mmCIF file of C-alpha atoms in Angstrom:
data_model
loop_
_atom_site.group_PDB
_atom_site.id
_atom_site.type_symbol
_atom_site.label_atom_id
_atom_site.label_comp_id
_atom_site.label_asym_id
_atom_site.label_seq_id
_atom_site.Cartn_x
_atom_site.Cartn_y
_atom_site.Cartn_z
ATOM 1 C CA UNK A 1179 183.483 50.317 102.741
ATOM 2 C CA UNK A 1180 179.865 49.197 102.134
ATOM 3 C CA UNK A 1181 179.040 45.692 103.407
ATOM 4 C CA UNK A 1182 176.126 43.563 102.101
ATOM 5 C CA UNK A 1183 172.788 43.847 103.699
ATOM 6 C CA UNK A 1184 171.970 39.799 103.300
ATOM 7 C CA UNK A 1185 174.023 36.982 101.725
ATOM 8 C CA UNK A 1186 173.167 33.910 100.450
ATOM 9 C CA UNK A 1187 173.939 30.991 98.269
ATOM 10 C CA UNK A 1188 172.415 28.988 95.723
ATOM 11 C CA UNK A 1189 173.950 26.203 94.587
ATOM 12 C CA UNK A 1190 177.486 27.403 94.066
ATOM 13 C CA UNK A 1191 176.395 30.995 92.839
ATOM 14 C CA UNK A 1192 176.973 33.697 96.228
ATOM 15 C CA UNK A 1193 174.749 36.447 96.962
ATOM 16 C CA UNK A 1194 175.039 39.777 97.712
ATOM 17 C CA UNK A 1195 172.332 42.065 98.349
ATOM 18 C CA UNK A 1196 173.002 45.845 99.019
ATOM 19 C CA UNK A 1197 170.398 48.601 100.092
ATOM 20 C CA UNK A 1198 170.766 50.444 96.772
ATOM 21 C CA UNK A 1199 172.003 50.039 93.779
ATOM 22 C CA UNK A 1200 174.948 52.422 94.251
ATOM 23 C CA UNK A 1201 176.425 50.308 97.036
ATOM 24 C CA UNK A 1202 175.844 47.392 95.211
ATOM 25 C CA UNK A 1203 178.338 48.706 91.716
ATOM 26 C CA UNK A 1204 180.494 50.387 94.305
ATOM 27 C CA UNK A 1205 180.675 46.414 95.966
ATOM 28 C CA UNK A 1206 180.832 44.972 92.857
ATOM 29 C CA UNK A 1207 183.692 47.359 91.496
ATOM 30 C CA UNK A 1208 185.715 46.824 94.487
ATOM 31 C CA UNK A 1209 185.682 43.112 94.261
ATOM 32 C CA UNK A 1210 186.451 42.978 90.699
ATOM 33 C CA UNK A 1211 189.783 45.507 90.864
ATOM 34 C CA UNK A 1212 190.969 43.413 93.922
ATOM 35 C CA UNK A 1213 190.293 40.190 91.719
ATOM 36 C CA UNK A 1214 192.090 41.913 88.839
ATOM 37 C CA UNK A 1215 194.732 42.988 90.629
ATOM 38 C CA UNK A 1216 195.823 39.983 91.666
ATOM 39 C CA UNK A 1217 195.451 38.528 87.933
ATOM 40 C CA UNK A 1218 197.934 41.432 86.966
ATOM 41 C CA UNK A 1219 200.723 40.036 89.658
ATOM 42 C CA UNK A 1220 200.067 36.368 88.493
ATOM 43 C CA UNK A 1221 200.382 36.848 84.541
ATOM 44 C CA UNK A 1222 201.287 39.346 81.921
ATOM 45 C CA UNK A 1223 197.920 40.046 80.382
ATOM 46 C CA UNK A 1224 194.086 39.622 82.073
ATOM 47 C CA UNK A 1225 191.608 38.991 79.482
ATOM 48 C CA UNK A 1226 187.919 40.343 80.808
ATOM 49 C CA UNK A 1227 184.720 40.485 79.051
ATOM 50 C CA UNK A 1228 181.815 43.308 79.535
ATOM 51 C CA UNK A 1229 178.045 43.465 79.347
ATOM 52 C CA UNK A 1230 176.495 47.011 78.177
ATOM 53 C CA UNK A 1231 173.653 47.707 79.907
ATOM 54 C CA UNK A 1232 172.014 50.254 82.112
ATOM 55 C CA UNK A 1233 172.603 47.546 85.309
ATOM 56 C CA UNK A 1234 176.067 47.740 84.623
ATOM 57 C CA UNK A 1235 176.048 52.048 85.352
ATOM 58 C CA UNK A 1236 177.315 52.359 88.835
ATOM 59 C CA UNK A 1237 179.582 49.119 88.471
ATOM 60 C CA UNK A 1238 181.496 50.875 85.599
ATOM 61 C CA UNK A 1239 181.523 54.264 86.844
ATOM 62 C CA UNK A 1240 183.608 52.800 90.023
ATOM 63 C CA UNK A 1241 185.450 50.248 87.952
ATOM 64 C CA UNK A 1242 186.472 53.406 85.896
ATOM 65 C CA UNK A 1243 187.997 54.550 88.957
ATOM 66 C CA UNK A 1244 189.931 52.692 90.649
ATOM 67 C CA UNK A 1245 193.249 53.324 90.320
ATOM 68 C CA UNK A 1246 196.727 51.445 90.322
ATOM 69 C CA UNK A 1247 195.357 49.212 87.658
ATOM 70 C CA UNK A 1248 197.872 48.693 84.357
ATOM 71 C CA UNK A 1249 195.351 48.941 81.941
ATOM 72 C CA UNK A 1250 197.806 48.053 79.334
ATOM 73 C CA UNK A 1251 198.044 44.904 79.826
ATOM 74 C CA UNK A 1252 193.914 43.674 79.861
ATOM 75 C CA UNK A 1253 192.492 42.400 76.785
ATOM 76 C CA UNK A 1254 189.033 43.437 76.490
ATOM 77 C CA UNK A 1255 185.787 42.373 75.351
ATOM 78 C CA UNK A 1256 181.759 42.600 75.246
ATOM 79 C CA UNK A 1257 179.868 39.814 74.942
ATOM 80 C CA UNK A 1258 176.805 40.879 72.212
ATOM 81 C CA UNK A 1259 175.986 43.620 69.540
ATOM 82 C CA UNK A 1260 172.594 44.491 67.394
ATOM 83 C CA UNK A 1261 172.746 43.283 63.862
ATOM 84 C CA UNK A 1262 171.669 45.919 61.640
ATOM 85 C CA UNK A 1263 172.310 49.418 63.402
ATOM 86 C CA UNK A 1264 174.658 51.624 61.742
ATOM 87 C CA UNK A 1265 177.845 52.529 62.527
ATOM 88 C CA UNK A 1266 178.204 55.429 64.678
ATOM 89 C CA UNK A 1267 174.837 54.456 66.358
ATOM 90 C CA UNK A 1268 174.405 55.598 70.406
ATOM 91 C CA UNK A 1269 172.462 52.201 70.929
ATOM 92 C CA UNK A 1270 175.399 50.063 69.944
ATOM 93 C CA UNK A 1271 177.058 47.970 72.554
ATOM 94 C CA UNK A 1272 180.495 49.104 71.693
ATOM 95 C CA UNK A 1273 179.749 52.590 71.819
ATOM 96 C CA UNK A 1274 178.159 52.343 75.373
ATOM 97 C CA UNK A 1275 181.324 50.759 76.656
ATOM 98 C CA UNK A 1276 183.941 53.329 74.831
ATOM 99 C CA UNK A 1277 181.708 56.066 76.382
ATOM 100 C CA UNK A 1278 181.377 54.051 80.270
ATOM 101 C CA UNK A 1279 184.724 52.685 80.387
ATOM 102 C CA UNK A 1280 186.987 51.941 77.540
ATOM 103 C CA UNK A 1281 187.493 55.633 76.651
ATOM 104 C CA UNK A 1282 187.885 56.436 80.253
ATOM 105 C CA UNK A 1283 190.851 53.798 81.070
ATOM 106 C CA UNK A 1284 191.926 52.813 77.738
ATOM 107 C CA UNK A 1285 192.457 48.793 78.020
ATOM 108 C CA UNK A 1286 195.608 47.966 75.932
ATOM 109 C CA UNK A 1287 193.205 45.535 72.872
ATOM 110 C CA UNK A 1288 190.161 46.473 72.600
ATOM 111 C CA UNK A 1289 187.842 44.098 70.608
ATOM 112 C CA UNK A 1290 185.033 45.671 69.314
ATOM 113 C CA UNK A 1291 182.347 43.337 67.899
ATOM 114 C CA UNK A 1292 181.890 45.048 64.035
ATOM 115 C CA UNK A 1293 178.437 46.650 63.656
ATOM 116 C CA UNK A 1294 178.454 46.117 60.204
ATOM 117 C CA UNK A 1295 179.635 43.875 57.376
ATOM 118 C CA UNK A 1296 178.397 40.225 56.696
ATOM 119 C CA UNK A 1297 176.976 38.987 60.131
ATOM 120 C CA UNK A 1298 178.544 35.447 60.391
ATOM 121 C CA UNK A 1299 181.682 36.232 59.387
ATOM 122 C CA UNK A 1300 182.125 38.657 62.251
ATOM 123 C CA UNK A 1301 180.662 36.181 64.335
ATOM 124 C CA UNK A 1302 183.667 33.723 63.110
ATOM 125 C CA UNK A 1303 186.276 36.359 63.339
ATOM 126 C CA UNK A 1304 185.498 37.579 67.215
ATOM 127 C CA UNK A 1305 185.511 33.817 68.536
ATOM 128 C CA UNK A 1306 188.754 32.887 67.111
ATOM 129 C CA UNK A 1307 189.940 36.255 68.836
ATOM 130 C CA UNK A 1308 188.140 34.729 71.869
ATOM 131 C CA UNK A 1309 189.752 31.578 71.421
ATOM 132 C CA UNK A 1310 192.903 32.738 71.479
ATOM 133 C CA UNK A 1311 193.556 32.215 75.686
ATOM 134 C CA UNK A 1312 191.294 31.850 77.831
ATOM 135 C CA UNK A 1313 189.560 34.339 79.507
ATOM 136 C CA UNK A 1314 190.252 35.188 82.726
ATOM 137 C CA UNK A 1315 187.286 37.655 84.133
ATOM 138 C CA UNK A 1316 183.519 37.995 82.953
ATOM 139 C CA UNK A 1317 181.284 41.159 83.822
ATOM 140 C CA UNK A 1318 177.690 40.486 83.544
ATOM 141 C CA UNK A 1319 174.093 41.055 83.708
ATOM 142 C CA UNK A 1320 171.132 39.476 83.879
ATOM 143 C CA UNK A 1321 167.894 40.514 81.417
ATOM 144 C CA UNK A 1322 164.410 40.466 82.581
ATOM 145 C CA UNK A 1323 163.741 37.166 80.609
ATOM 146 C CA UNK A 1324 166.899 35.498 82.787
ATOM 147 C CA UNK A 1325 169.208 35.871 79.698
ATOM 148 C CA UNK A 1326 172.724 35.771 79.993
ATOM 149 C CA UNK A 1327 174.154 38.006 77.133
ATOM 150 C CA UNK A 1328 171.549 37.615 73.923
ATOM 151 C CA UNK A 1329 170.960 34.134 74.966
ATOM 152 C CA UNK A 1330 167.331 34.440 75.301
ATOM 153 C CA UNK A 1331 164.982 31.116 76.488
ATOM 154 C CA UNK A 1332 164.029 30.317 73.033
ATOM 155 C CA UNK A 1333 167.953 30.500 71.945
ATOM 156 C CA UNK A 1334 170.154 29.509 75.325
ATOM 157 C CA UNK A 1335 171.555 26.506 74.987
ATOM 158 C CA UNK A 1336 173.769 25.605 78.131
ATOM 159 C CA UNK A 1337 175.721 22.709 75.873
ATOM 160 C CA UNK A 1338 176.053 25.275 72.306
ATOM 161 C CA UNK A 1339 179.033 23.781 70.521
ATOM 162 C CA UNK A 1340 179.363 27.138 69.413
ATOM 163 C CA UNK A 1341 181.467 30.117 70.796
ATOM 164 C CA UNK A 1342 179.214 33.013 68.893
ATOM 165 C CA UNK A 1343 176.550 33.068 66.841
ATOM 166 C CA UNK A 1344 174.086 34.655 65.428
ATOM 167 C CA UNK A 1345 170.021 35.112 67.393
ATOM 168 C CA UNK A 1346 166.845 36.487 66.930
ATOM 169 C CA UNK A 1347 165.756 38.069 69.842
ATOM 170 C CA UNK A 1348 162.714 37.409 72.063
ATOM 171 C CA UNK A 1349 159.752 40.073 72.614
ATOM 172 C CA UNK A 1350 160.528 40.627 76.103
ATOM 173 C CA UNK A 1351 164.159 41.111 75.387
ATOM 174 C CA UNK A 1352 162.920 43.802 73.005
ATOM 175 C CA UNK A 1353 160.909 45.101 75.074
ATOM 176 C CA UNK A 1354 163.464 45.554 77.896
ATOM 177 C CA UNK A 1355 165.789 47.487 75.714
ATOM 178 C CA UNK A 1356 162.490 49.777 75.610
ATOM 179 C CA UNK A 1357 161.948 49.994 79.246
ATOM 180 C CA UNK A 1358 165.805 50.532 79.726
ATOM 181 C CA UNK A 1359 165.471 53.508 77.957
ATOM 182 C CA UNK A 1360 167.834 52.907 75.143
ATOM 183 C CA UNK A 1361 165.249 52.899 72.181
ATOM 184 C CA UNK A 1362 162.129 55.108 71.879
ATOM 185 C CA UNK A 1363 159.880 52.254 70.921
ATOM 186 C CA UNK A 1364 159.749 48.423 70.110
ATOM 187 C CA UNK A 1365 159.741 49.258 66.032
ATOM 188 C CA UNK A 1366 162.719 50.493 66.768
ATOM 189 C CA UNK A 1367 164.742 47.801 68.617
ATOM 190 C CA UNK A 1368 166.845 45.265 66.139
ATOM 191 C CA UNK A 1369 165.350 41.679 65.393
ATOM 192 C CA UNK A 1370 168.587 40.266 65.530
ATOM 193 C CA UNK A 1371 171.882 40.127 67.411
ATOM 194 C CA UNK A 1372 175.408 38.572 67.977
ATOM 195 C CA UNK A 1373 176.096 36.970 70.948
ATOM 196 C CA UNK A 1374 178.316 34.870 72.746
ATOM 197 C CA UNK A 1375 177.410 31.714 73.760
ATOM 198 C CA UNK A 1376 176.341 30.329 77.318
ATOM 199 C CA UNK A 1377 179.611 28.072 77.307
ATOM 200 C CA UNK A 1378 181.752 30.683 76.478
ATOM 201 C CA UNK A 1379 180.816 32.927 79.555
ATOM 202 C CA UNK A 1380 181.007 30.145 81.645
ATOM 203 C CA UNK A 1381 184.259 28.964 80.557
ATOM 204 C CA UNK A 1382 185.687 32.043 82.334
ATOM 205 C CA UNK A 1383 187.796 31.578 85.464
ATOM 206 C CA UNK A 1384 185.843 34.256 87.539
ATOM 207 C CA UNK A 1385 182.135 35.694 87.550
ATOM 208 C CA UNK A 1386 181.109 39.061 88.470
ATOM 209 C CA UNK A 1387 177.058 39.377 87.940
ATOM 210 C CA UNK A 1388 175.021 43.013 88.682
ATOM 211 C CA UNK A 1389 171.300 42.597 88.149
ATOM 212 C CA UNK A 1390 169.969 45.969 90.343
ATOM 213 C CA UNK A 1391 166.568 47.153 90.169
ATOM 214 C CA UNK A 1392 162.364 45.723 90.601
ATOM 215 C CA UNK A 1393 162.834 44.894 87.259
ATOM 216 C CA UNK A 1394 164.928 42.774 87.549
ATOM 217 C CA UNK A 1395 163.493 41.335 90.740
ATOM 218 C CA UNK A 1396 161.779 38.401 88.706
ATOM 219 C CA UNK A 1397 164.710 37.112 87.022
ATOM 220 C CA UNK A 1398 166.750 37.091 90.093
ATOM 221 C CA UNK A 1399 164.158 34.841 92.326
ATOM 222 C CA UNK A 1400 164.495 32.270 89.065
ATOM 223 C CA UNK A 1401 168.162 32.488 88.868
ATOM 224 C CA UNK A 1402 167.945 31.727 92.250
ATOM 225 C CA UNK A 1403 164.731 29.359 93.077
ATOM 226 C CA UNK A 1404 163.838 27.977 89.770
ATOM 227 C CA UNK A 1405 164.745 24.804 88.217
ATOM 228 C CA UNK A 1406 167.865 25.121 86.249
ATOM 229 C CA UNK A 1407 166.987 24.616 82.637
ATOM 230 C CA UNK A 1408 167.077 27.040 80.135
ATOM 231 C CA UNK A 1409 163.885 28.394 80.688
ATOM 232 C CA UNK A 1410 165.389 30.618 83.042
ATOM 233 C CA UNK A 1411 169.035 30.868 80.941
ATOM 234 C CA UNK A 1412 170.432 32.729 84.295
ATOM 235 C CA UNK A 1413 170.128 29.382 86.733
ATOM 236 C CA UNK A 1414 172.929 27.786 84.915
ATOM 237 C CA UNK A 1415 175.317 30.338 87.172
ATOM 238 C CA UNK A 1416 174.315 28.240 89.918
ATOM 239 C CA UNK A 1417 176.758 25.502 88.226
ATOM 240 C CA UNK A 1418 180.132 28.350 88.092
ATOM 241 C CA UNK A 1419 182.661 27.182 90.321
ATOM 242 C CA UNK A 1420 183.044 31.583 91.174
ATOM 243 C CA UNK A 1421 180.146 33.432 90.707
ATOM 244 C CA UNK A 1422 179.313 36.268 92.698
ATOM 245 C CA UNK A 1423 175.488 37.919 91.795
ATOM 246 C CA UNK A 1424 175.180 41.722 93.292
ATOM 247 C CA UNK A 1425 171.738 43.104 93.732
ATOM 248 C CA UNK A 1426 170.106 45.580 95.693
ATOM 249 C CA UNK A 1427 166.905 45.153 97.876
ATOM 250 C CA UNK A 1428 164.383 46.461 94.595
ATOM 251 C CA UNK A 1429 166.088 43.529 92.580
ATOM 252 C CA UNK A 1430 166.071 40.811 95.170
ATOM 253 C CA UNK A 1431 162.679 41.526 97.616
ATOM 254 C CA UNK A 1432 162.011 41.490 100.844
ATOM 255 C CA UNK A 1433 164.618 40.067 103.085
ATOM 256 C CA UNK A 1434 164.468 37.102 104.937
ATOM 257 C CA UNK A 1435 165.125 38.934 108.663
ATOM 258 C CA UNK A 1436 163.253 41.731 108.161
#
């Protein structure tokens, strides 16, 4: 069993740092099944929602793993999709997490946000699913601008009375679609996006957040260090009564004892 290099704490948010970014999903994974695990004794269904993103690769790959786990009964979600890319299309959310782990352990609902169709009604249509019960488990990231989801510094708003809408994303963002390797160039990255809101994810019971990688390195020390506002849309996790951020030494620096 791999055990954190460092720990910290900022604000309420823990901190887990692990050598690489392998320990740090197989960490990450382990806390979440042992968290949903004891969901599935306590109730009949666990509700979880997913980020899709390259940080999220070694988390899933272990999550898809684990075993004992009564898929059946877990409701699942992601929390953003591209306006404007066609059906079928590799860079869609949903088809990253059908090919990283809801094909793999088949939850019993999956809830795709649509790819196509009239943008605002989907956006309608996937909150009321949300708002159904609450949700019990959120699996994040964290982008190189500190977004949470699509909520972006010009967009975040940490008080949105809405669940989901509809935002145009920032250059950076863009760009770090680019530099994660899931679009050949910035022409080719959508303008716009669906996304849930910063309330929604935060409404969740329980927090698990994987930001590995010098890329990301950054966004962690303002998550961490900077003041909370929504220039930084990530500091707001220092507020979640159980949030847990895993890194790895490229993503969080140089160590305080070493």
């Amino acid at each position: 069993m791999t055990s954190p290099r460092y720990t910290t704490q900022a604000g309420r948010l823990n901190v887990e740092v692990f050598s690489t970014r392998l320990e740090m999903g197989q960490a990450a994974a382990r806390d979440a099944v042992s968290h949903l695990h004891q969901r599935l004794k306590e109730q009949d269904r666990v509700r979880i929602i997913f980020a899709a993103a390259p940080s999220q690769n070694e988390f899933l790959e272990y999550l898809a793993q684990a075993e004992d786990i009564d898929w059946a009964r877990v409701d699942a979600f992601h929390m953003d999709e591209y306006v404007g890319l066609p059906v079928g299309s590799p860079a869609l959310f949903s088809h990253y997490l059908t090919t990283h782990l809801f094909g793999k352990v088949s939850p019993g609902t999956v809830h795709k946000i649509p790819a196509a169709g009239d943008a605002a009604q989907n956006c309608a249509d996937y909150a009321r699913l949300l708002q159904q019960a609450p949700v019990d488990m959120v699996c994040l990231g964290i982008g190189e601008n500190g977004h949470l989801a699509f909520n972006d510094p010009p967009v975040a708003d940490f008080n949105d009375p809405q669940p989901m809408k509809i935002v145009e994303l920032d250059a950076i963002c863009r760009q770090q679609q680019v530099n994660d390797g899931c679009f050949p160039a910035l022409e080719y990255v959508p303008t716009h996006a669906l996304t849930l809101t910063i309330p929604t994810l935060m409404a969740a019971a329980r927090l698990f957040c994987m930001v590995p990688g010098k890329n990301k390195h950054q966004a962690v020390t303002q998550t961490l260090n900077a003041p909370q506002s929504v220039d930084c849309p990530a500091t707001v996790l220092r507020t979640h009564p159980a949030c847990t951020l895993y890194t790895d030494i490229a993503g969080f620096g140089e160590l305080p004892d070493e």
